[in-house]
Amino acid sequence: MASSATEYVTHHLEHLTVGDGFWTLHIDTLIVSWVLGLIFLGLFYGVARKASVESPGGLQNIIESCVEFIDQQVSDSFNGPKDFVAPLALTIFVWVLFWNLMDLIPVDLFPEIMKLFGVEYVRILPSADMNATFGLSLTVLVLIIIYSIKGKGAKGFGKEMFCHPFGSHPALWPANLLLNIVEMIAKPVSLGMRLFGNLYAAEIIFILIALLPIWAQWVPGVAWAIFHILVIPLQAFIFMVLTIVYLSLAYESH
Amino acid sequence: MGINATLFGQMITFLVFILFTMKFVWPPIKQAMSERQKRIADGLASAERSQHELELAKERAAEHIREAKAQAGEIIERANRQGASIVDEAREEARTVAEREKAAAEARIEQEVSQARAELRREVSQLAITGASRILEREVDPKAHQQMLDELAEQV
């Protein structure tokens, strides 16, 4: 039983891959996140294309309240041009929310279905793949650098990197630079790790629950799933808000 | 597990999604929302304006009614006054006419009385003459005694 349990867990943590070494691609993560992203874009684009001013329908109301909510968050924390940041926040929030929702699909459903097609491994939860979460957070890092330069100018950005927080004496430059680089790297790492860690742990718990005898599964399963209804939007929200805050810090001189 | 090329795939996908959202999703939704907000604000403002206008109109109407009432009261009062004065005039005229009639009647009576008196006198004088002539058995010449007769009649 012990070995088969180990086997079961490790089997469920194996990605569907193509390629070798660093050039491995997690096909499952990519395809699931693309499909979810396309659902997101399709849903929102469909509403946006025929957005009605007079009589918004049910779907339009949901999407508008979502947009309103994001817009409010962005307006609260970001004092710059919102043309890019607001759509960025919307994309992060909805996309990550959809990723996280995959956690609520029974852990054996897709692996069993895919087994029928001869596919041995499949993980449908992109947030439990570091490549996905770091894909977002490293993009955010790039945006932080872009917004730092945009907001403060290349000179201002350089000055901040070299002259903060200890002082502008040239002897302190290496220390300043080192600290700033650590700080800069800490941001995307913490962003990516937080989302990954939460959802990976959740997935493991669901896998462990799935190891219980079938009559005992529903109690912890229901409890964990209900708890997860809180975690899923919360993690998406945290990722989005921190992204806005980081960009706002980068954009403003302080 | 572990970082691999999937990361780049995700980054590119992410960027494409952001750009798509920025171009085709966010602006139309936002525009529809702000348009609706504007319309609602306009609607509320115009509702408030019409409310205000309604109040003004009500006030004006009340003013009109008040004026009309005052005017009606004035007209009634004037009519009453006029009526009263017409009655007074009529009464005055009636009195004048009555007095005039009375005066005329009195004059006529006076005249008739004096006429009757004169008649009476004449008849008395006639009677006296007749009586005297009976007594005297002869003709009295009225002319000769006219003056005396007149004096007699005057005394009657």
Short mmCIF file of C-alpha atoms in Angstrom, two decimals:
data_model
loop_
_atom_site.label_atom_id
_atom_site.label_comp_id
_atom_site.label_asym_id
_atom_site.label_seq_id
_atom_site.Cartn_x
_atom_site.Cartn_y
_atom_site.Cartn_z
CA MET A 1 0.00 0.00 0.00
CA ALA A 2 2.80 2.37 0.94
CA SER A 3 4.59 1.96 -2.36
CA SER A 4 1.41 2.18 -4.35
CA ALA A 5 0.45 5.35 -2.44
CA THR A 6 3.84 6.86 -3.23
CA GLU A 7 3.40 5.78 -6.80
CA TYR A 8 -0.05 7.32 -6.93
CA VAL A 9 1.17 10.66 -5.56
CA THR A 10 4.24 10.88 -7.74
CA HIS A 11 2.23 9.83 -10.74
CA HIS A 12 -0.12 12.69 -10.12
CA LEU A 13 2.75 15.14 -9.84
CA GLU A 14 4.26 14.23 -13.18
CA HIS A 15 3.78 16.60 -16.08
CA LEU A 16 3.03 15.72 -19.64
CA THR A 17 6.27 16.79 -21.26
CA VAL A 18 7.94 17.24 -24.58
CA GLY A 19 11.68 17.67 -24.98
CA ASP A 20 14.65 17.19 -22.68
CA GLY A 21 16.54 19.08 -20.02
CA PHE A 22 15.92 22.77 -19.92
CA TRP A 23 14.08 22.72 -23.21
CA THR A 24 11.35 20.55 -21.76
CA LEU A 25 7.85 21.89 -22.33
CA HIS A 26 5.02 21.09 -19.97
CA ILE A 27 2.37 20.50 -22.58
CA ASP A 28 -0.41 20.10 -20.01
CA THR A 29 0.36 23.41 -18.28
CA LEU A 30 0.64 25.24 -21.58
CA ILE A 31 -2.51 23.82 -23.12
CA VAL A 32 -4.66 24.20 -19.99
CA SER A 33 -3.51 27.76 -19.40
CA TRP A 34 -4.04 28.62 -23.06
CA VAL A 35 -7.52 27.15 -23.05
CA LEU A 36 -8.37 28.98 -19.84
CA GLY A 37 -6.88 32.18 -21.20
CA LEU A 38 -8.86 31.84 -24.38
CA ILE A 39 -12.02 31.23 -22.37
CA PHE A 40 -11.24 34.40 -20.43
CA LEU A 41 -10.54 36.44 -23.54
CA GLY A 42 -13.47 34.95 -25.43
CA LEU A 43 -15.85 35.67 -22.59
CA PHE A 44 -14.65 39.21 -22.09
CA TYR A 45 -14.19 39.98 -25.76
CA GLY A 46 -17.66 38.68 -26.55
CA VAL A 47 -19.11 41.03 -23.97
CA ALA A 48 -16.85 43.93 -24.91
CA ARG A 49 -17.72 43.69 -28.59
CA LYS A 50 -21.42 44.14 -28.05
CA ALA A 51 -21.35 45.93 -24.72
CA SER A 52 -24.73 47.54 -24.31
CA VAL A 53 -25.06 50.88 -22.61
CA GLU A 54 -28.80 50.71 -22.04
CA SER A 55 -29.51 47.14 -21.08
CA PRO A 56 -26.54 45.10 -19.91
CA GLY A 57 -27.40 41.43 -19.75
CA GLY A 58 -26.47 38.99 -17.02
CA LEU A 59 -23.03 38.10 -18.32
CA GLN A 60 -22.23 41.72 -19.05
CA ASN A 61 -23.15 42.62 -15.48
CA ILE A 62 -20.82 40.02 -14.06
CA ILE A 63 -17.99 41.11 -16.31
CA GLU A 64 -18.62 44.76 -15.67
CA SER A 65 -18.56 44.31 -11.92
CA CYS A 66 -15.30 42.44 -12.37
CA VAL A 67 -13.88 45.27 -14.48
CA GLU A 68 -15.17 47.83 -12.02
CA PHE A 69 -13.56 45.97 -9.13
CA ILE A 70 -10.19 45.77 -10.89
CA ASP A 71 -10.43 49.40 -11.95
CA GLN A 72 -11.10 50.40 -8.36
CA GLN A 73 -8.08 48.43 -7.14
CA VAL A 74 -5.84 49.96 -9.78
CA SER A 75 -7.11 53.48 -9.10
CA ASP A 76 -6.54 53.03 -5.39
CA SER A 77 -2.92 52.02 -5.65
CA PHE A 78 -1.54 53.22 -8.95
CA ASN A 79 -1.12 56.90 -9.77
CA GLY A 80 -0.04 56.75 -13.35
CA PRO A 81 -1.46 56.07 -16.77
CA LYS A 82 -3.77 53.11 -16.38
CA ASP A 83 -4.08 52.15 -20.05
CA PHE A 84 -1.73 49.23 -19.57
CA VAL A 85 -1.84 48.52 -15.86
CA ALA A 86 -5.59 48.05 -15.61
CA PRO A 87 -5.83 45.47 -18.43
CA LEU A 88 -2.74 43.80 -16.95
CA ALA A 89 -4.43 43.53 -13.57
CA LEU A 90 -7.61 42.20 -15.16
CA THR A 91 -5.67 39.60 -17.12
CA ILE A 92 -3.78 38.47 -14.03
CA PHE A 93 -6.84 38.29 -11.82
CA VAL A 94 -9.14 36.39 -14.15
CA TRP A 95 -6.49 34.17 -15.64
CA VAL A 96 -5.05 33.14 -12.28
CA LEU A 97 -8.56 32.71 -10.91
CA PHE A 98 -9.35 30.31 -13.76
CA TRP A 99 -6.09 28.45 -13.18
CA ASN A 100 -6.85 28.08 -9.51
CA LEU A 101 -10.38 26.88 -10.23
CA MET A 102 -8.84 23.83 -11.91
CA ASP A 103 -7.92 22.76 -8.40
CA LEU A 104 -11.58 22.01 -7.68
CA ILE A 105 -11.83 19.49 -10.51
CA PRO A 106 -11.47 15.99 -9.05
CA VAL A 107 -7.80 15.01 -9.14
CA ASP A 108 -8.40 11.77 -11.00
CA LEU A 109 -10.87 13.02 -13.58
CA PHE A 110 -8.53 14.29 -16.27
CA PRO A 111 -5.74 11.74 -15.70
CA GLU A 112 -8.33 8.95 -16.13
CA ILE A 113 -9.82 10.54 -19.22
CA MET A 114 -6.42 11.13 -20.76
CA LYS A 115 -5.44 7.55 -19.98
CA LEU A 116 -8.15 6.48 -22.41
CA PHE A 117 -6.26 8.36 -25.10
CA GLY A 118 -2.98 6.77 -24.08
CA VAL A 119 -1.61 9.84 -22.35
CA GLU A 120 0.09 8.76 -19.17
CA TYR A 121 0.66 11.97 -17.24
CA VAL A 122 -1.43 15.08 -17.06
CA ARG A 123 -1.72 17.90 -14.53
CA ILE A 124 -4.44 20.37 -15.17
CA LEU A 125 -3.59 22.90 -12.45
CA PRO A 126 -1.27 25.50 -14.00
CA SER A 127 -0.82 27.37 -10.70
CA ALA A 128 0.85 24.28 -9.26
CA ASP A 129 3.50 24.49 -11.97
CA MET A 130 6.31 26.89 -11.14
CA ASN A 131 6.78 27.63 -14.80
CA ALA A 132 3.33 29.13 -14.98
CA THR A 133 3.53 31.21 -11.82
CA PHE A 134 7.04 32.39 -12.57
CA GLY A 135 6.01 33.07 -16.13
CA LEU A 136 3.67 35.65 -14.68
CA SER A 137 5.95 37.00 -11.98
CA LEU A 138 9.01 37.33 -14.21
CA THR A 139 6.92 39.22 -16.72
CA VAL A 140 5.92 41.43 -13.82
CA LEU A 141 9.63 41.89 -13.01
CA VAL A 142 10.26 43.04 -16.57
CA LEU A 143 7.34 45.44 -16.25
CA ILE A 144 8.69 46.72 -12.92
CA ILE A 145 11.96 47.60 -14.60
CA ILE A 146 10.16 49.18 -17.56
CA TYR A 147 7.92 51.21 -15.27
CA SER A 148 10.88 52.28 -13.11
CA ILE A 149 12.60 53.70 -16.16
CA LYS A 150 9.37 55.17 -17.47
CA GLY A 151 8.48 56.79 -14.18
CA LYS A 152 11.84 58.03 -13.01
CA GLY A 153 13.87 58.08 -16.19
CA ALA A 154 16.95 55.93 -16.77
CA LYS A 155 18.97 58.32 -14.65
CA GLY A 156 16.55 58.31 -11.77
CA PHE A 157 16.31 54.54 -11.88
CA GLY A 158 20.10 54.20 -11.89
CA LYS A 159 20.37 56.65 -9.05
CA GLU A 160 17.90 54.68 -7.03
CA MET A 161 19.72 51.44 -7.71
CA PHE A 162 23.08 52.87 -6.66
CA CYS A 163 22.29 55.47 -4.03
CA HIS A 164 19.52 53.87 -1.98
CA PRO A 165 19.13 52.94 0.81
CA PHE A 166 22.53 53.60 2.39
CA GLY A 167 23.57 56.83 0.72
CA SER A 168 25.14 58.22 -2.41
CA HIS A 169 28.81 57.84 -1.44
CA PRO A 170 30.57 55.85 -4.21
CA ALA A 171 31.98 53.42 -1.65
CA LEU A 172 28.42 52.43 -0.79
CA TRP A 173 27.37 51.78 -4.38
CA PRO A 174 28.09 48.04 -4.41
CA ALA A 175 26.18 47.52 -1.18
CA ASN A 176 23.25 49.57 -2.46
CA LEU A 177 23.20 47.79 -5.78
CA LEU A 178 23.38 44.39 -4.16
CA LEU A 179 20.52 45.17 -1.80
CA ASN A 180 18.39 46.62 -4.58
CA ILE A 181 18.98 43.63 -6.78
CA VAL A 182 18.02 41.30 -3.98
CA GLU A 183 14.91 43.35 -3.35
CA MET A 184 14.09 43.38 -7.03
CA ILE A 185 14.48 39.63 -7.33
CA ALA A 186 12.57 39.00 -4.12
CA LYS A 187 9.46 40.53 -5.62
CA PRO A 188 8.82 38.11 -8.48
CA VAL A 189 10.14 35.19 -6.46
CA SER A 190 7.75 35.84 -3.62
CA LEU A 191 4.88 36.46 -6.04
CA GLY A 192 5.50 33.27 -7.97
CA MET A 193 6.30 31.14 -4.94
CA ARG A 194 3.25 32.28 -3.00
CA LEU A 195 0.84 31.28 -5.72
CA PHE A 196 2.70 28.13 -6.56
CA GLY A 197 3.08 27.08 -2.91
CA ASN A 198 -0.56 27.61 -2.02
CA LEU A 199 -1.96 25.77 -4.98
CA TYR A 200 0.66 23.03 -5.00
CA ALA A 201 -0.05 22.30 -1.33
CA ALA A 202 -3.75 22.32 -2.05
CA GLU A 203 -3.32 19.89 -4.90
CA ILE A 204 -1.27 17.55 -2.74
CA ILE A 205 -3.92 17.60 -0.04
CA PHE A 206 -6.56 16.71 -2.64
CA ILE A 207 -4.36 13.89 -3.89
CA LEU A 208 -3.89 12.63 -0.34
CA ILE A 209 -7.64 12.82 0.26
CA ALA A 210 -8.08 10.77 -2.89
CA LEU A 211 -5.97 8.04 -1.26
CA LEU A 212 -8.59 7.55 1.45
CA PRO A 213 -11.19 4.82 1.08
CA ILE A 214 -13.98 6.05 -1.11
CA TRP A 215 -16.62 6.31 1.66
CA ALA A 216 -14.34 8.50 3.79
CA GLN A 217 -13.29 10.90 1.05
CA TRP A 218 -16.22 13.22 1.06
CA VAL A 219 -15.78 14.67 4.58
CA PRO A 220 -12.23 16.02 4.22
CA GLY A 221 -12.84 16.55 0.50
CA VAL A 222 -15.81 18.82 1.10
CA ALA A 223 -14.07 20.62 3.96
CA TRP A 224 -10.92 21.25 1.94
CA ALA A 225 -12.87 22.26 -1.16
CA ILE A 226 -14.94 24.78 0.82
CA PHE A 227 -11.80 26.17 2.38
CA HIS A 228 -10.39 26.34 -1.09
CA ILE A 229 -13.25 28.42 -2.41
CA LEU A 230 -11.75 31.13 -0.21
CA VAL A 231 -8.16 30.49 -1.21
CA ILE A 232 -8.75 30.42 -4.96
CA PRO A 233 -9.95 34.00 -5.45
CA LEU A 234 -7.79 35.22 -2.59
CA GLN A 235 -4.57 34.05 -4.24
CA ALA A 236 -5.63 35.54 -7.57
CA PHE A 237 -6.47 38.79 -5.80
CA ILE A 238 -3.16 38.88 -3.89
CA PHE A 239 -1.18 38.29 -7.05
CA MET A 240 -3.01 41.10 -8.81
CA VAL A 241 -2.84 43.62 -5.98
CA LEU A 242 0.85 43.00 -5.34
CA THR A 243 1.56 43.42 -9.04
CA ILE A 244 -0.20 46.79 -9.01
CA VAL A 245 1.61 47.83 -5.83
CA TYR A 246 5.01 46.83 -7.20
CA LEU A 247 4.38 48.72 -10.41
CA SER A 248 3.17 51.71 -8.49
CA LEU A 249 6.30 51.67 -6.30
CA ALA A 250 8.41 51.35 -9.40
CA TYR A 251 6.62 54.19 -11.17
CA GLU A 252 6.71 56.74 -8.38
CA SER A 253 9.93 58.20 -7.12
CA HIS A 254 10.32 57.74 -3.40
CA MET B 1 8.87 20.02 -11.45
CA GLY B 2 11.56 22.51 -12.01
CA ILE B 3 11.96 25.48 -14.22
CA ASN B 4 12.21 24.88 -17.94
CA ALA B 5 11.26 26.34 -21.27
CA THR B 6 7.58 26.27 -20.33
CA LEU B 7 8.37 29.49 -18.49
CA PHE B 8 9.01 31.34 -21.75
CA GLY B 9 5.91 29.93 -23.29
CA GLN B 10 3.91 31.22 -20.36
CA MET B 11 5.55 34.63 -20.46
CA ILE B 12 4.81 35.06 -24.14
CA THR B 13 1.24 33.87 -23.68
CA PHE B 14 0.84 36.26 -20.78
CA LEU B 15 2.09 39.22 -22.82
CA VAL B 16 -0.18 38.35 -25.73
CA PHE B 17 -3.16 38.09 -23.39
CA ILE B 18 -2.35 41.42 -21.75
CA LEU B 19 -2.05 43.13 -25.10
CA PHE B 20 -5.29 41.59 -26.32
CA THR B 21 -7.07 42.68 -23.16
CA MET B 22 -5.62 46.14 -23.50
CA LYS B 23 -6.66 46.49 -27.13
CA PHE B 24 -9.98 44.72 -27.41
CA VAL B 25 -11.42 44.00 -23.99
CA TRP B 26 -10.78 46.79 -21.53
CA PRO B 27 -11.57 49.93 -23.58
CA PRO B 28 -15.02 48.94 -24.91
CA ILE B 29 -16.24 47.64 -21.55
CA LYS B 30 -14.89 50.67 -19.76
CA GLN B 31 -16.40 52.98 -22.34
CA ALA B 32 -19.80 51.35 -22.10
CA MET B 33 -19.63 51.67 -18.32
CA SER B 34 -18.62 55.31 -18.28
CA GLU B 35 -21.21 56.07 -20.95
CA ARG B 36 -23.87 54.47 -18.80
CA GLN B 37 -22.59 56.33 -15.75
CA LYS B 38 -22.85 59.58 -17.65
CA ARG B 39 -26.36 58.78 -18.83
CA ILE B 40 -27.50 57.89 -15.35
CA ALA B 41 -25.97 61.05 -13.97
CA ASP B 42 -27.66 63.06 -16.74
CA GLY B 43 -30.94 61.31 -16.08
CA LEU B 44 -30.73 62.05 -12.38
CA ALA B 45 -29.81 65.65 -13.05
CA SER B 46 -32.69 66.11 -15.47
CA ALA B 47 -35.05 64.41 -13.04
CA GLU B 48 -33.96 66.83 -10.38
CA ARG B 49 -34.35 69.70 -12.79
CA SER B 50 -37.87 68.64 -13.72
CA GLN B 51 -38.68 68.19 -10.06
CA HIS B 52 -37.53 71.72 -9.50
CA GLU B 53 -39.51 72.95 -12.48
CA LEU B 54 -42.56 71.09 -11.25
CA GLU B 55 -42.25 72.81 -7.91
CA LEU B 56 -41.92 76.16 -9.62
CA ALA B 57 -44.95 75.43 -11.77
CA LYS B 58 -46.90 74.39 -8.69
CA GLU B 59 -45.92 77.60 -6.99
CA ARG B 60 -46.92 79.58 -10.05
CA ALA B 61 -50.22 77.76 -10.24
CA ALA B 62 -50.89 78.44 -6.56
CA GLU B 63 -50.05 82.09 -7.18
CA HIS B 64 -52.43 82.18 -10.12
CA ILE B 65 -55.17 80.63 -8.05
CA ARG B 66 -54.54 83.05 -5.24
CA GLU B 67 -54.67 85.97 -7.67
CA ALA B 68 -57.79 84.66 -9.33
CA LYS B 69 -59.45 84.25 -5.94
CA ALA B 70 -58.52 87.76 -4.95
CA GLN B 71 -59.77 89.08 -8.25
CA ALA B 72 -63.01 87.14 -7.95
CA GLY B 73 -63.50 88.50 -4.43
CA GLU B 74 -62.89 91.99 -5.66
CA ILE B 75 -65.32 91.54 -8.53
CA ILE B 76 -67.98 90.17 -6.23
CA GLU B 77 -67.47 93.01 -3.81
CA ARG B 78 -67.65 95.54 -6.60
CA ALA B 79 -70.80 93.89 -7.91
CA ASN B 80 -72.29 93.95 -4.44
CA ARG B 81 -71.41 97.60 -4.11
CA GLN B 82 -72.79 98.36 -7.50
CA GLY B 83 -75.97 96.45 -6.75
CA ALA B 84 -76.39 98.29 -3.51
CA SER B 85 -75.86 101.62 -5.18
CA ILE B 86 -78.30 100.72 -7.94
CA VAL B 87 -80.89 99.82 -5.31
CA ASP B 88 -80.13 103.05 -3.47
CA GLU B 89 -80.46 105.06 -6.61
CA ALA B 90 -83.66 103.33 -7.49
CA ARG B 91 -84.99 103.97 -4.02
CA GLU B 92 -83.92 107.63 -4.23
CA GLU B 93 -85.54 108.04 -7.59
CA ALA B 94 -88.68 106.36 -6.42
CA ARG B 95 -88.79 108.66 -3.48
CA THR B 96 -88.30 111.72 -5.67
CA VAL B 97 -90.94 110.56 -8.08
CA ALA B 98 -93.31 109.84 -5.24
CA GLU B 99 -92.68 113.22 -3.74
CA ARG B 100 -93.21 114.88 -7.03
CA GLU B 101 -96.45 112.99 -7.53
CA LYS B 102 -97.47 113.84 -4.06
CA ALA B 103 -96.73 117.49 -4.63
CA ALA B 104 -98.64 117.46 -7.90
CA ALA B 105 -101.57 115.72 -6.26
CA GLU B 106 -101.54 118.19 -3.41
CA ALA B 107 -101.43 121.05 -5.88
CA ARG B 108 -104.29 119.55 -7.76
CA ILE B 109 -106.31 119.10 -4.60
CA GLU B 110 -105.50 122.63 -3.56
CA GLN B 111 -106.60 123.82 -6.92
CA GLU B 112 -109.78 121.82 -6.79
CA VAL B 113 -110.48 123.04 -3.30
CA SER B 114 -110.03 126.63 -4.35
CA GLN B 115 -112.07 125.99 -7.46
CA ALA B 116 -114.80 124.42 -5.34
CA ARG B 117 -114.58 127.30 -3.02
CA ALA B 118 -114.93 129.77 -5.87
CA GLU B 119 -117.85 127.76 -7.19
CA LEU B 120 -119.37 127.71 -3.80
CA ARG B 121 -118.92 131.39 -3.49
CA ARG B 122 -120.47 131.95 -6.76
CA GLU B 123 -123.35 129.73 -5.93
CA VAL B 124 -123.72 131.37 -2.56
CA SER B 125 -123.78 134.76 -4.13
CA GLN B 126 -126.26 133.47 -6.65
CA LEU B 127 -128.24 131.97 -3.85
CA ALA B 128 -128.04 135.22 -1.91
CA ILE B 129 -129.16 137.18 -4.91
CA THR B 130 -131.93 134.75 -5.60
CA GLY B 131 -132.88 134.84 -1.94
CA ALA B 132 -132.74 138.59 -1.80
CA SER B 133 -134.74 138.99 -4.97
CA ARG B 134 -137.31 136.61 -3.54
CA ILE B 135 -137.38 138.64 -0.44
CA LEU B 136 -137.53 141.92 -2.30
CA GLU B 137 -139.79 140.39 -4.93
CA ARG B 138 -138.03 142.17 -7.53
CA GLU B 139 -135.17 142.04 -9.69
CA VAL B 140 -131.97 143.00 -8.19
CA ASP B 141 -129.50 144.26 -10.57
CA PRO B 142 -126.47 142.07 -9.98
CA LYS B 143 -124.32 144.59 -11.64
CA ALA B 144 -125.26 147.28 -9.23
CA HIS B 145 -124.47 145.11 -6.33
CA GLN B 146 -121.64 143.23 -7.77
CA GLN B 147 -119.12 144.69 -5.48
CA MET B 148 -121.13 143.91 -2.45
CA LEU B 149 -121.77 140.43 -3.62
CA ASP B 150 -118.14 139.84 -4.21
CA GLU B 151 -117.31 141.04 -0.77
CA LEU B 152 -119.97 138.66 0.55
CA ALA B 153 -118.59 135.77 -1.41
CA GLU B 154 -115.21 136.62 -0.18
CA GLN B 155 -116.32 136.16 3.34
CA VAL B 156 -117.81 132.70 2.80
#
